[in-house]
PDB file of C-alpha atoms in Angstrom:
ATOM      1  CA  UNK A 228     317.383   8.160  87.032  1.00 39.00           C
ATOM      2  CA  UNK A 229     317.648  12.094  87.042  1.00 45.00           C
ATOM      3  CA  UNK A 230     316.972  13.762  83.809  1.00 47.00           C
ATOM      4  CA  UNK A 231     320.014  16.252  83.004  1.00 54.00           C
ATOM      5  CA  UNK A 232     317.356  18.854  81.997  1.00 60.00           C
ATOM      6  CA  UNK A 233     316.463  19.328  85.302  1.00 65.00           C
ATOM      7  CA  UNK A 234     318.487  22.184  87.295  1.00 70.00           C
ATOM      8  CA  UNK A 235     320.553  21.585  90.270  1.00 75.00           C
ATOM      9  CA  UNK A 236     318.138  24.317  91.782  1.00 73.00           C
ATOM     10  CA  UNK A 237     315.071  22.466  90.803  1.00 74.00           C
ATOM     11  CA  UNK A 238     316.754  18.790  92.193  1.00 80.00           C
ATOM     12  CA  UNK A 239     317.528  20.738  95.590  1.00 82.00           C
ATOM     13  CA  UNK A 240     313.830  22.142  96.084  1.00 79.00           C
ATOM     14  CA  UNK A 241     312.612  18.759  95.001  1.00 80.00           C
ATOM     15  CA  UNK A 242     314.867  16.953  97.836  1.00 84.00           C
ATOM     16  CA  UNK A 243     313.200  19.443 100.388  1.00 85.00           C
ATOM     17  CA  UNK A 244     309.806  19.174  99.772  1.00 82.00           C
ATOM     18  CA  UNK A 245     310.631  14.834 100.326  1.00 84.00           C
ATOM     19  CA  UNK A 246     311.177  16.352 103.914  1.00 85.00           C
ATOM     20  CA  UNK A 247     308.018  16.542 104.499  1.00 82.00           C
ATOM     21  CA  UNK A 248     307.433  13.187 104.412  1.00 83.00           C
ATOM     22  CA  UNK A 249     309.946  12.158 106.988  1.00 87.00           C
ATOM     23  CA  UNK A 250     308.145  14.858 109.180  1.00 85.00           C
ATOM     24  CA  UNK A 251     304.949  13.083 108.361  1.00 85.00           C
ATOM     25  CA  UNK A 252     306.208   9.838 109.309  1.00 87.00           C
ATOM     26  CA  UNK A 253     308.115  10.664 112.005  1.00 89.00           C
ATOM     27  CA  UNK A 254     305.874  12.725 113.721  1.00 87.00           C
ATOM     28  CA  UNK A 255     302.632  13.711 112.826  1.00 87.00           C
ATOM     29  CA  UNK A 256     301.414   9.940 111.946  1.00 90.00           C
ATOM     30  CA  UNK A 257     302.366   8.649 115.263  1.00 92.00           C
ATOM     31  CA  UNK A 258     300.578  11.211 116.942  1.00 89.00           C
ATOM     32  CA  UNK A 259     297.340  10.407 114.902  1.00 88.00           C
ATOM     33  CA  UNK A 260     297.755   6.852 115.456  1.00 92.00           C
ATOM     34  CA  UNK A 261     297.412   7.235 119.082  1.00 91.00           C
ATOM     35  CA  UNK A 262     294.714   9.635 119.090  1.00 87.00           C
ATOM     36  CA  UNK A 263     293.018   7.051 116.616  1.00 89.00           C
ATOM     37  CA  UNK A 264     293.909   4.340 119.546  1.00 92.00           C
ATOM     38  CA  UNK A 265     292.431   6.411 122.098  1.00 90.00           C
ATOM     39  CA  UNK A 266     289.219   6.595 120.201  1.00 88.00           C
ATOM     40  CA  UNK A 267     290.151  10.056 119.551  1.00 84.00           C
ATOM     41  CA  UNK A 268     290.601  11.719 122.644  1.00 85.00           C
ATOM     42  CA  UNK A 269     293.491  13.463 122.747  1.00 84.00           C
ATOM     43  CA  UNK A 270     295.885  12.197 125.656  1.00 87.00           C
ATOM     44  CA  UNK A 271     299.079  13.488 124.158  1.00 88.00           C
ATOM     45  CA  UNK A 272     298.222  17.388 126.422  1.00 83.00           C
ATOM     46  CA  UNK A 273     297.690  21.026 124.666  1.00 80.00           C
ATOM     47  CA  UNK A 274     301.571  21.780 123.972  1.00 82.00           C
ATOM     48  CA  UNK A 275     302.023  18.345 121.604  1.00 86.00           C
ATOM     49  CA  UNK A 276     298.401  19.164 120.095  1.00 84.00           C
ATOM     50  CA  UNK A 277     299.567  23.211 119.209  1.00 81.00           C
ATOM     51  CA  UNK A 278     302.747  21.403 117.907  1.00 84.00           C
ATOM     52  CA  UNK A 279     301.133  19.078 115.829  1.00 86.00           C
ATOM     53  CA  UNK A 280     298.642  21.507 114.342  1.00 83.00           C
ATOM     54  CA  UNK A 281     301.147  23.858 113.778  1.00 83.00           C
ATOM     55  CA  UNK A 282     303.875  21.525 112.505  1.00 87.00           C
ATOM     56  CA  UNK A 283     301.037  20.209 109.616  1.00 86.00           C
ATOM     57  CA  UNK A 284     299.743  23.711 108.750  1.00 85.00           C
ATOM     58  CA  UNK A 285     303.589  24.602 108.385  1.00 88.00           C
ATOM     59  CA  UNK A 286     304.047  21.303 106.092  1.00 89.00           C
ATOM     60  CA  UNK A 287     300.987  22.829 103.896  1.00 86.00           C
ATOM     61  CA  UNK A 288     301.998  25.943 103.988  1.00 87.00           C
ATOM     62  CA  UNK A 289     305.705  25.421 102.710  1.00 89.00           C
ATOM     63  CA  UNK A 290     304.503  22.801 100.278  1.00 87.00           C
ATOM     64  CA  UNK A 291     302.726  25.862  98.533  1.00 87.00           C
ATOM     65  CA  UNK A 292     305.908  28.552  98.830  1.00 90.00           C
ATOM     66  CA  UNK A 293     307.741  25.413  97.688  1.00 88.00           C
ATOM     67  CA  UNK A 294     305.725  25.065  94.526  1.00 88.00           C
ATOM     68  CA  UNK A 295     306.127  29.351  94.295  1.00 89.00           C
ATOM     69  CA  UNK A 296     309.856  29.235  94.008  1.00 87.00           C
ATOM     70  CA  UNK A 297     309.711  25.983  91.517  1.00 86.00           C
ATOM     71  CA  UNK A 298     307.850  28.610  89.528  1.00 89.00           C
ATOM     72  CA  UNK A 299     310.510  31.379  89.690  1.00 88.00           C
ATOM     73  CA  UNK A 300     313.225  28.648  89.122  1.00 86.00           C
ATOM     74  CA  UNK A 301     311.181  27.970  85.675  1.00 86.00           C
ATOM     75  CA  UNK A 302     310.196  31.588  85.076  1.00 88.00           C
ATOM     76  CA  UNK A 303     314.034  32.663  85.106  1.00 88.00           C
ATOM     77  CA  UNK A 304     315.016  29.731  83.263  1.00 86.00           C
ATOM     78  CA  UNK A 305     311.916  30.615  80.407  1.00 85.00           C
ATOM     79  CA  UNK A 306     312.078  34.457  80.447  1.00 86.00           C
ATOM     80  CA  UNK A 307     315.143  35.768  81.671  1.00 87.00           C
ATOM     81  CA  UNK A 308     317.970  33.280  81.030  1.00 85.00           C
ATOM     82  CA  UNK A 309     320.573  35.028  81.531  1.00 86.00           C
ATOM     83  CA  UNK A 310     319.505  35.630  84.851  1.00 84.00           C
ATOM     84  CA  UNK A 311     318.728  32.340  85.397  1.00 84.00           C
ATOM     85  CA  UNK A 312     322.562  31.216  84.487  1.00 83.00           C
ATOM     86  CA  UNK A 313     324.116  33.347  87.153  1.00 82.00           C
ATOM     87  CA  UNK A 314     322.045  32.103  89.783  1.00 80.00           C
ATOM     88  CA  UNK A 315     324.163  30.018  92.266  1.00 80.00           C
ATOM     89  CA  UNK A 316     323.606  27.508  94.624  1.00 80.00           C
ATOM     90  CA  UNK A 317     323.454  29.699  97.424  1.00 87.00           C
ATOM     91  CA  UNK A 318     320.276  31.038  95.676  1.00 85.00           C
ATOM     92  CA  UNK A 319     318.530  27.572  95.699  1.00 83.00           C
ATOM     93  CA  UNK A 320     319.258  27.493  99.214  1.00 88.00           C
ATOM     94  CA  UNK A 321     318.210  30.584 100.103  1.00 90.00           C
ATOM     95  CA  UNK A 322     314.568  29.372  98.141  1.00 88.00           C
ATOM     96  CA  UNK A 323     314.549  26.190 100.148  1.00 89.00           C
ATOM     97  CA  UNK A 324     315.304  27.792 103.977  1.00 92.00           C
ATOM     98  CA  UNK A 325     312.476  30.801 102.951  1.00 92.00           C
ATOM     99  CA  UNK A 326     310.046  27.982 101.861  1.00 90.00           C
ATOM    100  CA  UNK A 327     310.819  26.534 105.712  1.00 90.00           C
ATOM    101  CA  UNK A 328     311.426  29.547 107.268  1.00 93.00           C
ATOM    102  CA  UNK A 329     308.584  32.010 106.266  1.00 92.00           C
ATOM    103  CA  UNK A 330     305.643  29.794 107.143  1.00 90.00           C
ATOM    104  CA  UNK A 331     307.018  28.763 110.393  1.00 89.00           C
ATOM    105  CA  UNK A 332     307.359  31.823 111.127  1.00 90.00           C
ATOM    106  CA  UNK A 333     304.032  33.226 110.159  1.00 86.00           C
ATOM    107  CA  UNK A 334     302.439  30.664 112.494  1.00 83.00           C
ATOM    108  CA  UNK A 335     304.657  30.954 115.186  1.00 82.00           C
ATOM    109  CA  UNK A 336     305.091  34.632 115.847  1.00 82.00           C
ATOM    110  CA  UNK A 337     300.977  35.101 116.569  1.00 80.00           C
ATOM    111  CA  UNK A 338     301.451  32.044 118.798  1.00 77.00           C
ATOM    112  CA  UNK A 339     304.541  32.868 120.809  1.00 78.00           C
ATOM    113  CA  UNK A 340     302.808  36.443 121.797  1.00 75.00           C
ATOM    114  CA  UNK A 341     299.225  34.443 122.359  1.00 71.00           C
ATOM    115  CA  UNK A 342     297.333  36.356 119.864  1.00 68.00           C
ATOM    116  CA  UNK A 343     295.735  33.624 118.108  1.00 62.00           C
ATOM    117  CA  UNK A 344     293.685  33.117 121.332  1.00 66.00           C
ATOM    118  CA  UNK A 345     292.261  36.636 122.482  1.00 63.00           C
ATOM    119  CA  UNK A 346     289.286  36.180 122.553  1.00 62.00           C
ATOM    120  CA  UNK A 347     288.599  32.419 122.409  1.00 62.00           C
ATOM    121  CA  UNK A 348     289.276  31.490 125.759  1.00 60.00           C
ATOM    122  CA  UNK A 349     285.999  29.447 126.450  1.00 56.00           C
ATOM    123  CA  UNK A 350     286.452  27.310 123.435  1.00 60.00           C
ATOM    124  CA  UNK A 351     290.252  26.425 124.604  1.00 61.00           C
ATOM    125  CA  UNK A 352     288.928  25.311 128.069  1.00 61.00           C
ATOM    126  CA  UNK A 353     286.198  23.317 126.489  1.00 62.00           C
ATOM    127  CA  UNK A 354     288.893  21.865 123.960  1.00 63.00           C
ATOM    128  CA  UNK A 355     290.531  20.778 127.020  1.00 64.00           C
ATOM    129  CA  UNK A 356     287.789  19.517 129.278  1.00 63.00           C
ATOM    130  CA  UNK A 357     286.966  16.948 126.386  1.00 68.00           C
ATOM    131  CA  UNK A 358     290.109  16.124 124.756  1.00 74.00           C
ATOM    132  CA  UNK A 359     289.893  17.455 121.271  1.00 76.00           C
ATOM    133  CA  UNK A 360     293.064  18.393 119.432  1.00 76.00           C
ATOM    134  CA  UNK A 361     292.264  21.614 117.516  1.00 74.00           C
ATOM    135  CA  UNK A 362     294.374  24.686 118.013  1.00 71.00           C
ATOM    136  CA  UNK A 363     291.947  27.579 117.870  1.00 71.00           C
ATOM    137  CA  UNK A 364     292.963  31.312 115.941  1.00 74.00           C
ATOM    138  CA  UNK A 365     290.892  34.296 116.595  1.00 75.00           C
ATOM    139  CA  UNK A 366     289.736  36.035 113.116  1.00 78.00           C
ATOM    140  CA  UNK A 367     292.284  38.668 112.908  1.00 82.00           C
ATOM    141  CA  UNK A 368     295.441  36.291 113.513  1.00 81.00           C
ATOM    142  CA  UNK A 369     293.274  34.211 110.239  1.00 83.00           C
ATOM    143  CA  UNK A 370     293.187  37.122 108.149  1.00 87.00           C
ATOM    144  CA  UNK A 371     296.515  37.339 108.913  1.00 87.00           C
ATOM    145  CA  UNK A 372     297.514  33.934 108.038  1.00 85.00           C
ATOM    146  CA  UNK A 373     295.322  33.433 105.320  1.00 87.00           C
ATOM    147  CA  UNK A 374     297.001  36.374 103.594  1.00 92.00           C
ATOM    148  CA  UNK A 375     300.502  35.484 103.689  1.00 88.00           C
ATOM    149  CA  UNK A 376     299.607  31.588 103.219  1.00 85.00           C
ATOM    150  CA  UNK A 377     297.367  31.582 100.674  1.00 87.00           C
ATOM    151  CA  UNK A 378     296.129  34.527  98.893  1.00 92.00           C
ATOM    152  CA  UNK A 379     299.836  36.682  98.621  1.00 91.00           C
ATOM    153  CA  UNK A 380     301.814  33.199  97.342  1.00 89.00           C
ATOM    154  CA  UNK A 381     298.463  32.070  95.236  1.00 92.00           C
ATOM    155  CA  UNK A 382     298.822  35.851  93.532  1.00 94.00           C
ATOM    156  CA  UNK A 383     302.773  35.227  92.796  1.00 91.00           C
ATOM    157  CA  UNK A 384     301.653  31.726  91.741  1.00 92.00           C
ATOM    158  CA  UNK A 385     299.256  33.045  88.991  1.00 94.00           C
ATOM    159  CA  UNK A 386     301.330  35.870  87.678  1.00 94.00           C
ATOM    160  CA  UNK A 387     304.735  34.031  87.356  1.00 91.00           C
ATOM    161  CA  UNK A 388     302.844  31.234  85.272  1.00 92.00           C
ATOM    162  CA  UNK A 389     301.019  33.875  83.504  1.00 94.00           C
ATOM    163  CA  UNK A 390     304.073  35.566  82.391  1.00 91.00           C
ATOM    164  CA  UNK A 391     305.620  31.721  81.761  1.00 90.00           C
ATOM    165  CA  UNK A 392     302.730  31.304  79.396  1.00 92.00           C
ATOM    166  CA  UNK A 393     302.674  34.892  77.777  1.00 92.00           C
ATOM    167  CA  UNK A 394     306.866  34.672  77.401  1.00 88.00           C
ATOM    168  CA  UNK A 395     306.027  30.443  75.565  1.00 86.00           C
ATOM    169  CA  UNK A 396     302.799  32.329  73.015  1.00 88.00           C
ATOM    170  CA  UNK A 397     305.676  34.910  72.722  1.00 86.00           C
ATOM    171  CA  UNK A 398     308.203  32.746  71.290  1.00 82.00           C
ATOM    172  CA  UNK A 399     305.881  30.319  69.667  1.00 79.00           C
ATOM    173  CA  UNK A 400     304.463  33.569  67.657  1.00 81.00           C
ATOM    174  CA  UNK A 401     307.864  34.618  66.508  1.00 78.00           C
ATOM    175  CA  UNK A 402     308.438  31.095  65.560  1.00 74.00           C
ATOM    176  CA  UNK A 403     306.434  30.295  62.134  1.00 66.00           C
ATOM    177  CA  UNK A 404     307.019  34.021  60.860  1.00 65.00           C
ATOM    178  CA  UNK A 405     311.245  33.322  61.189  1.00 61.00           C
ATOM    179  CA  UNK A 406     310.385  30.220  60.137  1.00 62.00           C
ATOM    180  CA  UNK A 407     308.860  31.613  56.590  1.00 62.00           C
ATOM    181  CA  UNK A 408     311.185  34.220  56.361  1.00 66.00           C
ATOM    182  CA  UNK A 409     313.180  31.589  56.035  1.00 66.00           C
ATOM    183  CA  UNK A 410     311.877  29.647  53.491  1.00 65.00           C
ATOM    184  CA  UNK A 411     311.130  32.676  51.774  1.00 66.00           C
ATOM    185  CA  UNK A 412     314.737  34.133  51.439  1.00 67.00           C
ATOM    186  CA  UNK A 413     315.878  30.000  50.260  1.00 68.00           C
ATOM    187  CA  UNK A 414     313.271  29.931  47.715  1.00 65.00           C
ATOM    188  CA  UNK A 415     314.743  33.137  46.303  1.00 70.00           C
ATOM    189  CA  UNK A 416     318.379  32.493  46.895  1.00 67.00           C
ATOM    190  CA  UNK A 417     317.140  28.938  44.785  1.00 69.00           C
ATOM    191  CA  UNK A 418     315.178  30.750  42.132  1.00 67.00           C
ATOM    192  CA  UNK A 419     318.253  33.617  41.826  1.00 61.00           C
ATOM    193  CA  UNK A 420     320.693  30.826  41.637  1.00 53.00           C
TER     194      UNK A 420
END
């Protein structure tokens, strides 16, 4: 049963990130399987292995900006409501095609010009020679990645929940002091009465 708390933005990110594990099934399980049969050597050649390394990373990777835009979802809905009510549905799917698109696309664009290989060519051809399924990245195509993957949607990560949490101590301050103002102006309009 779906609570009716939850937003139709935060049910529509939710039903992506089960996604990944029809990819996982349908794809990247099979091919461990037979590399596990294989006693693994990998028979499957180069192309499938780059595919399934990159398909996986991608998986990880939009798992996080998944989890980044589940944040802004609750950020808007905590700190700027308003905001947060004229957001439509084309928003949420705007969220859940940039949590696809962005990582895919940060892996693939190094690949498709060969960068993530200058350099490394000896450790390809002995990937090859003994049938290990590893798809190699030179250091500056890893900086690269490990920017935009991790340490630029870790940084949005922390500071929307830090503003979450500053926005809740907010409130919750304001809170008891209404609270006794209040009581305060009862007891008096009591007392006066």
């Amino acid at each position: 049963m779906i609570s009716s708390k939850i937003s139709k933005r935060s049910r529509l990110l939710m039903a992506s990130v089960s996604m990944y594990y029809t990819v996982i099934g349908a794809f990247l399980i099979p091919c461990a399987v037979t590399q596990r049969i294989h006693n693994g050597v990998w028979v499957l050649g180069p192309q499938m292995c780059t595919s399934m390394n990159v398909l996986e990373a991608v998986i990880s990777a939009s798992t996080f900006y998944h989890v980044i835009f589940l944040a802004l979802d609750m950020y808007l809905a905590i700190c700027k409501p308003l905001a947060y009510r004229m957001l439509t549905s084309r928003s949420s799917h705007l969220m859940i095609w940039s949590s696809w698109i962005l990582p895919l696309a940060i892996f693939v664009i190094p690949m498709l010009f060969g960068w993530h290989q200058l350099g490394k060519e000896l450790v390809i051809m002995c990937q090859t020679v003994y049938g290990i399924c590893s798809t190699v990245f030179n250091d500056y195509v890893l900086l690269f990645i490990a920017f935009f993957l991790s340490i630029l949607p870790f940084a949005a990560l922390i500071t929307m929940y830090a503003l979450i949490l500053r926005a809740i101590v907010e409130l919750h301050e304001r809170l008891p002091r209404d609270k006794s103002r209040r009581i305060k102006k009862n007891m008096r309009l009591k007392s006066g009465a």
